[in-house]
Coordinates of C-alpha atoms in Angstrom, one line a residue:
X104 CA -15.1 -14.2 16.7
X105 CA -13.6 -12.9 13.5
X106 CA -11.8 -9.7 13.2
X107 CA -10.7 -8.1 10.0
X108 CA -8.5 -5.2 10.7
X109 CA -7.2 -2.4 7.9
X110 CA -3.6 -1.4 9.0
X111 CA -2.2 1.6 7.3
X112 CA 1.9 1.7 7.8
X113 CA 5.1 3.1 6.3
X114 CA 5.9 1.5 3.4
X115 CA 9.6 0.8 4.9
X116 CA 11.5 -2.5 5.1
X117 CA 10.7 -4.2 8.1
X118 CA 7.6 -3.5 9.0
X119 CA 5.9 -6.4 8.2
X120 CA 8.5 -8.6 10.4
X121 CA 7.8 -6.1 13.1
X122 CA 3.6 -7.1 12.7
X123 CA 4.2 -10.6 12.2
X124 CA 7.1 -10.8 15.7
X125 CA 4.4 -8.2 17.6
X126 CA 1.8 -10.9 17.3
X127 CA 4.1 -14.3 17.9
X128 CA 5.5 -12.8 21.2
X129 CA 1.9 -12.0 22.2
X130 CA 0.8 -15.9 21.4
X131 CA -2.0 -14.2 18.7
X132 CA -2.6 -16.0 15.5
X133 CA -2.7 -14.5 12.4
X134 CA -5.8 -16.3 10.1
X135 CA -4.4 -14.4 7.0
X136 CA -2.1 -11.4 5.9
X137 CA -1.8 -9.4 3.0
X138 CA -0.1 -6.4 2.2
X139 CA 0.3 -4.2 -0.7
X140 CA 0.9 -1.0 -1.7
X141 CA -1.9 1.8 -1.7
X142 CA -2.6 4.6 -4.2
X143 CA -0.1 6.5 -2.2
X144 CA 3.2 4.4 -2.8
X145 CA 4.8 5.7 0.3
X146 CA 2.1 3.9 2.2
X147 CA 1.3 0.1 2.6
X148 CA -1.8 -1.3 4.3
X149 CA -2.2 -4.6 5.9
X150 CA -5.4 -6.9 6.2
X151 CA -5.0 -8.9 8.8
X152 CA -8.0 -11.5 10.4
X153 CA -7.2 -12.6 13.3
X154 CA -9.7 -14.9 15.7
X155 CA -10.5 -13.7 19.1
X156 CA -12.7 -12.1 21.7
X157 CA -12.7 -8.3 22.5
X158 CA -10.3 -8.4 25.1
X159 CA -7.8 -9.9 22.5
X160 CA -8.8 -7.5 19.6
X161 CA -7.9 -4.6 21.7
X162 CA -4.7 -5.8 23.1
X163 CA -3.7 -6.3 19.5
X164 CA -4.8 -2.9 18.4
X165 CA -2.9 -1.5 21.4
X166 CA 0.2 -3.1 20.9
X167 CA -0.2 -2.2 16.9
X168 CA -0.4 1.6 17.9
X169 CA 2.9 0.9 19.6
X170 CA 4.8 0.3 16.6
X171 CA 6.6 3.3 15.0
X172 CA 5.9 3.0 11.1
X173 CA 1.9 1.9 12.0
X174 CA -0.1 5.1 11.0
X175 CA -3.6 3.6 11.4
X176 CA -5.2 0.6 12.3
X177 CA -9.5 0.3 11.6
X178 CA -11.5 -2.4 12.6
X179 CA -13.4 -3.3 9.2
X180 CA -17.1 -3.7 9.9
X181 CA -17.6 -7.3 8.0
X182 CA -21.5 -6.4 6.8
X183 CA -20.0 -2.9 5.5
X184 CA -17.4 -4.0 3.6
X185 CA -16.1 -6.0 0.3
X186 CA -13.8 -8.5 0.5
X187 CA -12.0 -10.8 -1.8
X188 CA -9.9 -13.7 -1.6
X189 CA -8.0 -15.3 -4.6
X190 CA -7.4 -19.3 -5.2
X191 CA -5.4 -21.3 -7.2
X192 CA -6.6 -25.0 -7.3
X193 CA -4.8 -28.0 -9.2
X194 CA -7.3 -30.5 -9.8
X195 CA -6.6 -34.1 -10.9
X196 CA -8.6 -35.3 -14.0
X197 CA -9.2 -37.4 -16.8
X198 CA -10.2 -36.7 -19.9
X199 CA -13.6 -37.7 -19.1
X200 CA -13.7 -35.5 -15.8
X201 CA -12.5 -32.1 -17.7
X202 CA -16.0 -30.7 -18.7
X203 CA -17.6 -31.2 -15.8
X204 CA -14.7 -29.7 -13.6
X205 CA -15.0 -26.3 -16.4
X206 CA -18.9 -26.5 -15.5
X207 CA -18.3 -26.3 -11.3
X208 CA -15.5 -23.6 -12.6
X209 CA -18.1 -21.6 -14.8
X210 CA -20.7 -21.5 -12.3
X211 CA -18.2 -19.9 -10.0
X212 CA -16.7 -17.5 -12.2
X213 CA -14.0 -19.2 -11.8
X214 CA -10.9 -19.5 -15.1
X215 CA -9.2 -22.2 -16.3
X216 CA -5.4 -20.5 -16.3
X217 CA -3.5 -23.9 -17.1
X218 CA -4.3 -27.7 -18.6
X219 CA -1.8 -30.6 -18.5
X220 CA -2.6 -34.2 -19.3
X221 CA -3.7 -35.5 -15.9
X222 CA -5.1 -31.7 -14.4
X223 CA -6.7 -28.8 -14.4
X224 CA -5.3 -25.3 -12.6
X225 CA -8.3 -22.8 -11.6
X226 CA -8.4 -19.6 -10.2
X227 CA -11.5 -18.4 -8.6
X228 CA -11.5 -15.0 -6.8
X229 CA -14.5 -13.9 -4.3
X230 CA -15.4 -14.5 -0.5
X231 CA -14.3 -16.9 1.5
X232 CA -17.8 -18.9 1.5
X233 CA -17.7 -18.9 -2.2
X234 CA -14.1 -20.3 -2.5
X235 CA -14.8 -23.1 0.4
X236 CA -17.8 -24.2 -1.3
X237 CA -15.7 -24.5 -4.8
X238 CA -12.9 -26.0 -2.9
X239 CA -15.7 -28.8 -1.2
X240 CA -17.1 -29.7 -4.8
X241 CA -13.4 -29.9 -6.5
X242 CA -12.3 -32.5 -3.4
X243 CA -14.0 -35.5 -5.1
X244 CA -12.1 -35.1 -7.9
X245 CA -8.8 -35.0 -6.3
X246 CA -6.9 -31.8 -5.5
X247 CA -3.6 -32.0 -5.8
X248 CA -2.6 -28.5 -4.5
X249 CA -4.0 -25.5 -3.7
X250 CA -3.4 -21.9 -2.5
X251 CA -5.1 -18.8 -1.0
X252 CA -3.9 -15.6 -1.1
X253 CA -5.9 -14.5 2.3
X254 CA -8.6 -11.4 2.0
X255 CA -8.3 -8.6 0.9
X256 CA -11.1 -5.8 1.8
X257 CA -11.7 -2.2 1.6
X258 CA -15.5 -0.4 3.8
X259 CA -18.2 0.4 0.9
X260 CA -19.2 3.7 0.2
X261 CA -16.8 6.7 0.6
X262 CA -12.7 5.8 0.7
X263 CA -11.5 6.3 4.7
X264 CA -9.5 9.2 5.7
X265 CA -6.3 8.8 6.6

């Protein structure tokens, strides 16, 4: 099962090496990671999805609470929520192949942010179903590299407290 957890910390050096070491010594795997600043630039949160049963999702949140500079750590409720992932896709083409690869990419919402002789670069923004389904009809064409920045998510409605 899929856990997508909001972790509030100290926005200190070091504290993401002390995440990242809590969950190698504890054999967890980390799907993806972000962190960034919040509105309150003494204060960082962390999104981290992680794969697991309960057992493991509350070892993890245990150990979390351990750590010094963690202030709070929420379980995100996945139908509550919006979340966001960001892509960048080189795509091989030929002339011929452009339009249709800027069709796919405008029926995803998706920009054009670069255009050499033998490629195309897009960057597509949204869920992680959206950008796997973009990724699946890009393949044919050839990708020649790709990255993902991981989600990103924040619960609907009213912000949390803190």
């Amino acid at each position: 099962m899929t856990h997508i957890l909001s972790v509030s910390v100290l926005n200190k050096p070091g504290v993401l090496t002390r995440v990242a070491g809590l969950f190698s010594r504890r054999n967890f795997n980390i799907e993806s990671l972000n962190v960034g600043k919040t509105e309150n630039p003494e204060i960082s949160r962390m999104t981290i999805v992680v794969h697991g049963d309960e057992k493991t999702l509350e070892q993890v949140t245990k150990q979390l609470h351990k750590l010094i500079n963690v202030l709070k750590i929420k379980e995100l409720d996945q139908s509550q929520i919006v979340e966001r992932d960001l892509i960048l896709i080189r795509v091989k083409c030929t002339r011929k192949q452009r339009s249709e690869i800027i069709q796919i990419a405008d029926t995803f919402r998706a920009q054009i942010v670069d255009v050499a002789a033998d490629s195309l670069m897009i960057e597509a923004t949204g869920t992680q179903d959206k950008l796997e389904a973009l990724t699946e009809l890009l393949r044919d064409f050839g990708i020649a590299e790709f990255v993902r920045t991981g989600i990103v998510a924040l619960s609907r409605g009213q912000a949390i407290e803190r």
